[in-house]
Short mmCIF file of C-alpha atoms and ligand atoms in Angstrom, two decimals:
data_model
loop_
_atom_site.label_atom_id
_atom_site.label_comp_id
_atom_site.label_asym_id
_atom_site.label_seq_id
_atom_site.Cartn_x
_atom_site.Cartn_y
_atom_site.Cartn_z
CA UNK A 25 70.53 123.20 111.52
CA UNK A 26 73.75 121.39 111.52
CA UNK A 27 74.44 119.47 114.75
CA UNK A 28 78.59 119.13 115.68
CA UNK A 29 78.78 116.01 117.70
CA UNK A 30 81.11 113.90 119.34
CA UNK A 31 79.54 112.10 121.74
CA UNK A 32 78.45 108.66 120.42
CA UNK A 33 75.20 108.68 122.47
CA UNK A 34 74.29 112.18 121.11
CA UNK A 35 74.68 110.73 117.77
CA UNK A 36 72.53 108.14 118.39
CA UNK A 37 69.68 110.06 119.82
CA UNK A 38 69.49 112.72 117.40
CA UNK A 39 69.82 109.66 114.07
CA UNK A 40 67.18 107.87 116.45
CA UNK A 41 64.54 110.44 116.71
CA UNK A 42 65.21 110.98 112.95
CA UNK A 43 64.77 107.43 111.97
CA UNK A 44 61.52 107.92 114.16
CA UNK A 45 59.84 110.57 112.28
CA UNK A 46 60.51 108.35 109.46
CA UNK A 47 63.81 109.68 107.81
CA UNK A 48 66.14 107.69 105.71
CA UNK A 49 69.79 108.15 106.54
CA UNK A 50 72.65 108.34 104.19
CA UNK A 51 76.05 108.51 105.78
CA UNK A 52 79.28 109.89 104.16
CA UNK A 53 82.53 108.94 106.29
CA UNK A 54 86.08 111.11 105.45
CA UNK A 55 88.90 112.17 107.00
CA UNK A 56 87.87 115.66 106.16
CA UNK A 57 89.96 118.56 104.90
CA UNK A 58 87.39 118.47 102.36
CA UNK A 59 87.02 119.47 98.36
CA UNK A 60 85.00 119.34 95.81
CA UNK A 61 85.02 115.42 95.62
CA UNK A 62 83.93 114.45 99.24
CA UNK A 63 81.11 117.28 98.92
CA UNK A 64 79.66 115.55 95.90
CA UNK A 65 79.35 112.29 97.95
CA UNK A 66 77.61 114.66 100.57
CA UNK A 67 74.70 116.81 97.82
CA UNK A 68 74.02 112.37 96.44
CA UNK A 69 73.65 111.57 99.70
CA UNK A 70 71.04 114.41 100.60
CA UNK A 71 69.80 113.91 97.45
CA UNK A 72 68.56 110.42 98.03
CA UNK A 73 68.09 110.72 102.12
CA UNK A 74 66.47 112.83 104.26
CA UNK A 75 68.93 112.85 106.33
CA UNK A 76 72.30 113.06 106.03
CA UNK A 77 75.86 112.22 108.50
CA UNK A 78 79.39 112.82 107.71
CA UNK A 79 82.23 111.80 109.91
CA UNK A 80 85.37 113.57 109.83
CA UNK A 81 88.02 110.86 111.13
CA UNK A 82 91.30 110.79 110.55
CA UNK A 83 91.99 106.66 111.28
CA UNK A 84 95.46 106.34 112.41
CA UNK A 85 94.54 102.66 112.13
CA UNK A 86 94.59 102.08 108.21
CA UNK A 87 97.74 104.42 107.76
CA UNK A 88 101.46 102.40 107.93
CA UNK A 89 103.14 105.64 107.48
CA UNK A 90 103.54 107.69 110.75
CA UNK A 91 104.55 110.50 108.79
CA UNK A 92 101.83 110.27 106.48
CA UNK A 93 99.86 110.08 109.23
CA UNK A 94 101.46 113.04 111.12
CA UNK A 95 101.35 115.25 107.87
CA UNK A 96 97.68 114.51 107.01
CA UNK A 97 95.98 117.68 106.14
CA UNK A 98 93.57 118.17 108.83
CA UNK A 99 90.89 121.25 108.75
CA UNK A 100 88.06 120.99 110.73
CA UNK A 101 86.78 124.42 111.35
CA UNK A 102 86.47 124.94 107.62
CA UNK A 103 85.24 121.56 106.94
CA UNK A 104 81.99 122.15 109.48
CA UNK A 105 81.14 125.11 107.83
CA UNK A 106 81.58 123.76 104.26
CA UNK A 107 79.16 121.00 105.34
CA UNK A 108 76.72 123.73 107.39
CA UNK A 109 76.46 125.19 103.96
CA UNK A 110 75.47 121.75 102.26
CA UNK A 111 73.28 121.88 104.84
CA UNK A 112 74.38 118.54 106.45
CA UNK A 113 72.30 117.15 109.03
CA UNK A 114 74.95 115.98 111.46
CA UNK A 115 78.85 116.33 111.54
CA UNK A 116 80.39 113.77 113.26
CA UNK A 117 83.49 113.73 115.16
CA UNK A 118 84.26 110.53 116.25
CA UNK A 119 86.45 109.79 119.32
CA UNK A 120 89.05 107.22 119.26
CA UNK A 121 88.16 105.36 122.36
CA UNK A 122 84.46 105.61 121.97
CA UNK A 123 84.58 104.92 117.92
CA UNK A 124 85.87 102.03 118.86
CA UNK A 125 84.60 101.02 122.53
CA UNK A 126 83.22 97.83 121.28
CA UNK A 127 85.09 95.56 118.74
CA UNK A 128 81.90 94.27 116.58
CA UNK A 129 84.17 92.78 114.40
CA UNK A 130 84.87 89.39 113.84
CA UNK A 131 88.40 88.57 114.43
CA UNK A 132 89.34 87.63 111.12
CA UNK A 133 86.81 86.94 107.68
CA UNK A 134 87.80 86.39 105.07
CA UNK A 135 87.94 89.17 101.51
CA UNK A 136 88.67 86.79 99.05
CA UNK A 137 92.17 89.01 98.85
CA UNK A 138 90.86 92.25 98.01
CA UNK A 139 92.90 93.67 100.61
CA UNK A 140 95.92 92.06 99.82
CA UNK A 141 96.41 93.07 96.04
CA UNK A 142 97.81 96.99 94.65
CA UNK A 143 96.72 99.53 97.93
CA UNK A 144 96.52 96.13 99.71
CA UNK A 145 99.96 95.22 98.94
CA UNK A 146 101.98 98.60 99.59
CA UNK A 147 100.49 99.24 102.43
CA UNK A 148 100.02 96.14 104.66
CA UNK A 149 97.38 96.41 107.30
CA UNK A 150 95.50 99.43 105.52
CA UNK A 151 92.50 97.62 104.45
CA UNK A 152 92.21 95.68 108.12
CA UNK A 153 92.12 99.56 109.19
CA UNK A 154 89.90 100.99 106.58
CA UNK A 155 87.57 97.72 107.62
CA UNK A 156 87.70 98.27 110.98
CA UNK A 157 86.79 102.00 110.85
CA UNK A 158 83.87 101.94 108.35
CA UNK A 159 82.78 98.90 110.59
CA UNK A 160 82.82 100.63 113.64
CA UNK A 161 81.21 103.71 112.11
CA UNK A 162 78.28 101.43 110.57
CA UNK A 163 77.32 100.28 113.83
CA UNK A 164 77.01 103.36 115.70
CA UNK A 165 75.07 105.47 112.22
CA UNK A 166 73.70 102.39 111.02
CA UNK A 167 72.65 104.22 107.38
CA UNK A 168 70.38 102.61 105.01
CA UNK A 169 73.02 103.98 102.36
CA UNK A 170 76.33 104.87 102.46
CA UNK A 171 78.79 106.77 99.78
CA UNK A 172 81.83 106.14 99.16
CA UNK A 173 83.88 107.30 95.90
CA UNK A 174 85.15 105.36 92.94
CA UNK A 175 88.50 107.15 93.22
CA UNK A 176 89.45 104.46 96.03
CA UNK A 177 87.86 102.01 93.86
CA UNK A 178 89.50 98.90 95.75
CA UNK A 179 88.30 100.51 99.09
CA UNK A 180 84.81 100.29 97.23
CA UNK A 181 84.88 96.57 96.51
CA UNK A 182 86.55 96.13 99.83
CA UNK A 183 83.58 97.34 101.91
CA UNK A 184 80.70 95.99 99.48
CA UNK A 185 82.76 92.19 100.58
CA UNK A 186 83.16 92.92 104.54
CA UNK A 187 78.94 94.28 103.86
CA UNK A 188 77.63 91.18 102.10
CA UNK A 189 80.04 89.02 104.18
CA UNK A 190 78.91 90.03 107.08
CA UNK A 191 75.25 90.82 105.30
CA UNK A 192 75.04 94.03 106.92
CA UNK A 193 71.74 96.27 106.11
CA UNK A 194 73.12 99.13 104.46
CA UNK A 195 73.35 100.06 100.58
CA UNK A 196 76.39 100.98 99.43
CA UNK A 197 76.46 103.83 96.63
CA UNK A 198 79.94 104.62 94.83
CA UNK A 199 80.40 107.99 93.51
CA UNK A 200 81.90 108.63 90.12
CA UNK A 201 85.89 110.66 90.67
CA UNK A 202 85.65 114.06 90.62
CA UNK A 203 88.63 115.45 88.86
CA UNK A 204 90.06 119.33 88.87
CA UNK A 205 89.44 120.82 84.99
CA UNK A 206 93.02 119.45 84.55
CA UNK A 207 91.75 116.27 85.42
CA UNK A 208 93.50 115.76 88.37
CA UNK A 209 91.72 113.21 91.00
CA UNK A 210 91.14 115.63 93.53
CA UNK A 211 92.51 114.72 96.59
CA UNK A 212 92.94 115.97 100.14
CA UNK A 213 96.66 115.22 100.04
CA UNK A 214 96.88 117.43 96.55
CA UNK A 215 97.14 120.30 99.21
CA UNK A 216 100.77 119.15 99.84
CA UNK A 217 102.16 119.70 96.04
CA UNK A 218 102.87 123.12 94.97
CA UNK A 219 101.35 124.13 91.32
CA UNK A 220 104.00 122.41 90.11
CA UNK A 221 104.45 119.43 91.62
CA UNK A 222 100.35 119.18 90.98
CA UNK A 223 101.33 119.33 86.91
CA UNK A 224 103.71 116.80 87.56
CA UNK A 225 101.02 114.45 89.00
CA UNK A 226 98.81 114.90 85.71
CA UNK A 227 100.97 112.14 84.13
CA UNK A 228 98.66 109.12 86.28
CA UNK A 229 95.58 110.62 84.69
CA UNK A 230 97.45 110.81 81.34
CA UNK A 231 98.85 107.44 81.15
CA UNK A 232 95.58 106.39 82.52
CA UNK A 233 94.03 108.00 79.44
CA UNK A 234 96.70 106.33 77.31
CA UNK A 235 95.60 103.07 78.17
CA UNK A 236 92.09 103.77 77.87
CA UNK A 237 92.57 105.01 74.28
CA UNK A 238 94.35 101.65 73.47
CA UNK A 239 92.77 98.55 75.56
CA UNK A 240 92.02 95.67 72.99
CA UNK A 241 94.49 97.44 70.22
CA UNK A 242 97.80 95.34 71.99
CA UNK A 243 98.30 92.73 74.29
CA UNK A 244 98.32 94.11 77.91
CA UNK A 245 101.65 93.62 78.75
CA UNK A 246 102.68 95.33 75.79
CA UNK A 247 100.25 98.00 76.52
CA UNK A 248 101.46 98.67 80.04
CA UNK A 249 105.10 98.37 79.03
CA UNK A 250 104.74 100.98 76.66
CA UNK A 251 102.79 103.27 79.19
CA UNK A 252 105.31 102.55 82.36
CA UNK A 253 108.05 103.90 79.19
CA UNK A 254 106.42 106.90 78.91
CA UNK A 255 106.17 107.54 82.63
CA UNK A 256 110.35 107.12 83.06
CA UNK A 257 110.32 110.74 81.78
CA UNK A 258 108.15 112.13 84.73
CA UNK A 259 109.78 113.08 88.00
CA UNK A 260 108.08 110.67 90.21
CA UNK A 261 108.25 107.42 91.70
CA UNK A 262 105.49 104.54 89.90
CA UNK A 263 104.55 102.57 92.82
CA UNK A 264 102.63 99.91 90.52
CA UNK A 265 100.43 100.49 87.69
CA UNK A 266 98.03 96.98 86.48
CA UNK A 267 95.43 96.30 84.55
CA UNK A 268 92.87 94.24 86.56
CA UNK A 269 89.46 92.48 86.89
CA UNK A 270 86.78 94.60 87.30
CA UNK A 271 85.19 92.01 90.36
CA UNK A 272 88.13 90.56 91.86
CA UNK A 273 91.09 93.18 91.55
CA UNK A 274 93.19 90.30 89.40
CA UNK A 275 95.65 91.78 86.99
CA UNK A 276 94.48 90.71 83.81
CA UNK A 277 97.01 89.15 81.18
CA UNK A 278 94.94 88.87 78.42
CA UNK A 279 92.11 91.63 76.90
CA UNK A 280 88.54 91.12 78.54
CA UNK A 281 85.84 93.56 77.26
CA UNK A 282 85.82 95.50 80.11
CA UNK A 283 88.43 96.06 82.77
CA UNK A 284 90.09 98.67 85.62
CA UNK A 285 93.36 100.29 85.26
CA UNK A 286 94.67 101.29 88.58
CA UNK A 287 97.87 103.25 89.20
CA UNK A 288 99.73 104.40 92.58
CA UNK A 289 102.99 106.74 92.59
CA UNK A 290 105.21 109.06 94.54
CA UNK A 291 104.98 112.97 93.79
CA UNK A 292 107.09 115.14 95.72
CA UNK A 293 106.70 112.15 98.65
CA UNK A 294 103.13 112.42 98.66
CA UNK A 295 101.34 108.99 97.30
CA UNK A 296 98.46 109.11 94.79
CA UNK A 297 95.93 106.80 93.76
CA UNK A 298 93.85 107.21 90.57
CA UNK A 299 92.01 104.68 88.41
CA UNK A 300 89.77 104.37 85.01
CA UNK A 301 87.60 101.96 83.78
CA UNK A 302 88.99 100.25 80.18
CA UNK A 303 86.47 99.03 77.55
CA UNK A 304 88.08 97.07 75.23
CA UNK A 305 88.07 99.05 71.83
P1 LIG B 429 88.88 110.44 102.43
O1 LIG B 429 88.56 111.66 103.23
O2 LIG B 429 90.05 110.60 101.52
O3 LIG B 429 88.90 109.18 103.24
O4 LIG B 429 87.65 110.27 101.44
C1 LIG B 429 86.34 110.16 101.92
C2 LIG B 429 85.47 109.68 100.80
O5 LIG B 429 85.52 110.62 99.73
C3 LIG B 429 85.95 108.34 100.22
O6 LIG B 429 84.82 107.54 99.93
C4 LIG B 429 86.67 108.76 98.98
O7 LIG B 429 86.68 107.76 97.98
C5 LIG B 429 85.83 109.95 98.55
N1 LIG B 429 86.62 110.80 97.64
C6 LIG B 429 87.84 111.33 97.86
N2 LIG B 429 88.26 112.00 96.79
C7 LIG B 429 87.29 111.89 95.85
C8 LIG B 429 87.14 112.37 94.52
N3 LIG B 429 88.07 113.08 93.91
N4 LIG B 429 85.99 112.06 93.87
C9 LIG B 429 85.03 111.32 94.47
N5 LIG B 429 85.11 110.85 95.73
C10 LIG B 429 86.23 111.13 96.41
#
């Protein structure tokens, strides 16, 4: 059975008597409107547990877009059932006030800036939200593992520093990026491009291919000069596209044998994040 609950005490009793019968728990935290990607987080996570949460959140907190905020798609109904059918232990629908009754969270620590490079820098504030949220959410689940996907690969690295920081007892498991057969990321805010505007977006993962195929055969600023050319043809707006260290988020300017390529741009208005791992050919 698939408990709906909203009520932080409920959630602790039921994880409680779980963790009493001996249970592992692995918790998944979204913002719902769910796909294919979040529910692959979900089957690992039941996998591997024998018991398993999901929040459904939407954290005005780590958005600096109103707007963005506002026009979040937001699903709920469908996304209980979808998880009733992975056969999800408990859904979680957190309450603002109670989610974040008590601030746990030291004032300030410090990420090494993680949160102030790519994502960090176009959207000030986000990670202190994102922080604050999976924070929050840690101390009222308290998981022994927790998924999170590779397709917000800084958001990874950003919660694996606040969790060995602050040497929290959780493990935390990233989750390769599901992509559509186009190889699209998928994406809850994909639902706001037509068809069309969705082709559009398939130039991130192809320049992202593009400088997989040729890491190590040109210098990287060559190499991301030649893909940013390619993208002035496409009808959207290239927030920033870099070539960084795999550890600290650094852009790179010379070849190391193995690095991320992240990219961030406009479609239609709607912003998407993809990334890829480079091994230097
Ligand atoms: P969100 O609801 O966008 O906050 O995402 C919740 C979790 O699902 C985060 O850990 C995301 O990284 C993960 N996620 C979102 N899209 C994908 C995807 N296409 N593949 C794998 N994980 C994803």
């Amino acid at each position: 059975m698939t408990h709906r609950i909203e009520e932080i005490l409920l959630l602790r009793a039921i994880i409680n008597e779980a963790k009493a019968q001996g249970k592992s728990v692995g918790f998944v935290p979204t913002m719902g409107a769910l796909h294919e990607g979040h529910l692959c987080l979900v089957r690992q996570s039941k996998e591997e547990n024998d018991f398993t949460v999901v929040s459904i959140y939407v954290n005005l907190r780590q958005f600096n877009s109103s707007d963005d905020f506002t026009n979040y798609p937001r699903n709920p109904e469908q996304d209980f059932i979808s998880l009733q059918q992975e056969a999800v232990d408990v859904v979680y629908f957190p309450q603002t006030l109670e989610l974040f009754s008590k601030e746990f969270l030291p004032e300030e620590f410090d990420l090494e800036g993680l949160d102030y490079r790519l994502e960090g820098a176009s959207r000030p504030g986000h990670f202190k939200g994102v922080i604050e949220v999976v924070h929050a959410l840690f101390q009222h689940v308290k998981p022994a593992k927790a998924y999170f996907g590779l397709k917000d690969f800084q958001q990874v690295a950003v919660i694996r520093k606040m969790v060995s920081t602050l040497n929290l007892p959780v493990k935390l498991v990233g989750v390769p990026t599901v992509r559509a057969e186009n190889g699209l990321a998928l994406s809850s805010r994909n639902q706001r491009l037509s068809l069309e505007e969705q082709t559009e977006a398939l130039v991130l993962i192809r320049t992202l291919i593009f400088l997989k195929d040729n890491y190590g055969k040109m210098p990287i600023n060559t190499l991301l000069a030649s893909a940013k050319n390619k993208m002035k043809r496409a009808d959207l707006y290239l927030d920033y596209l870099e070539i960084v260290d795999i550890e600290t988020l650094i852009p790179l300017k010379e070849t190391t044998p193995c690095a991320v390529a992240c990219i961030a741009a406009y479609c239609s208005g709607v912003r998407l994040i993809d990334n890829m791992l480079l091994i230097a050919h």
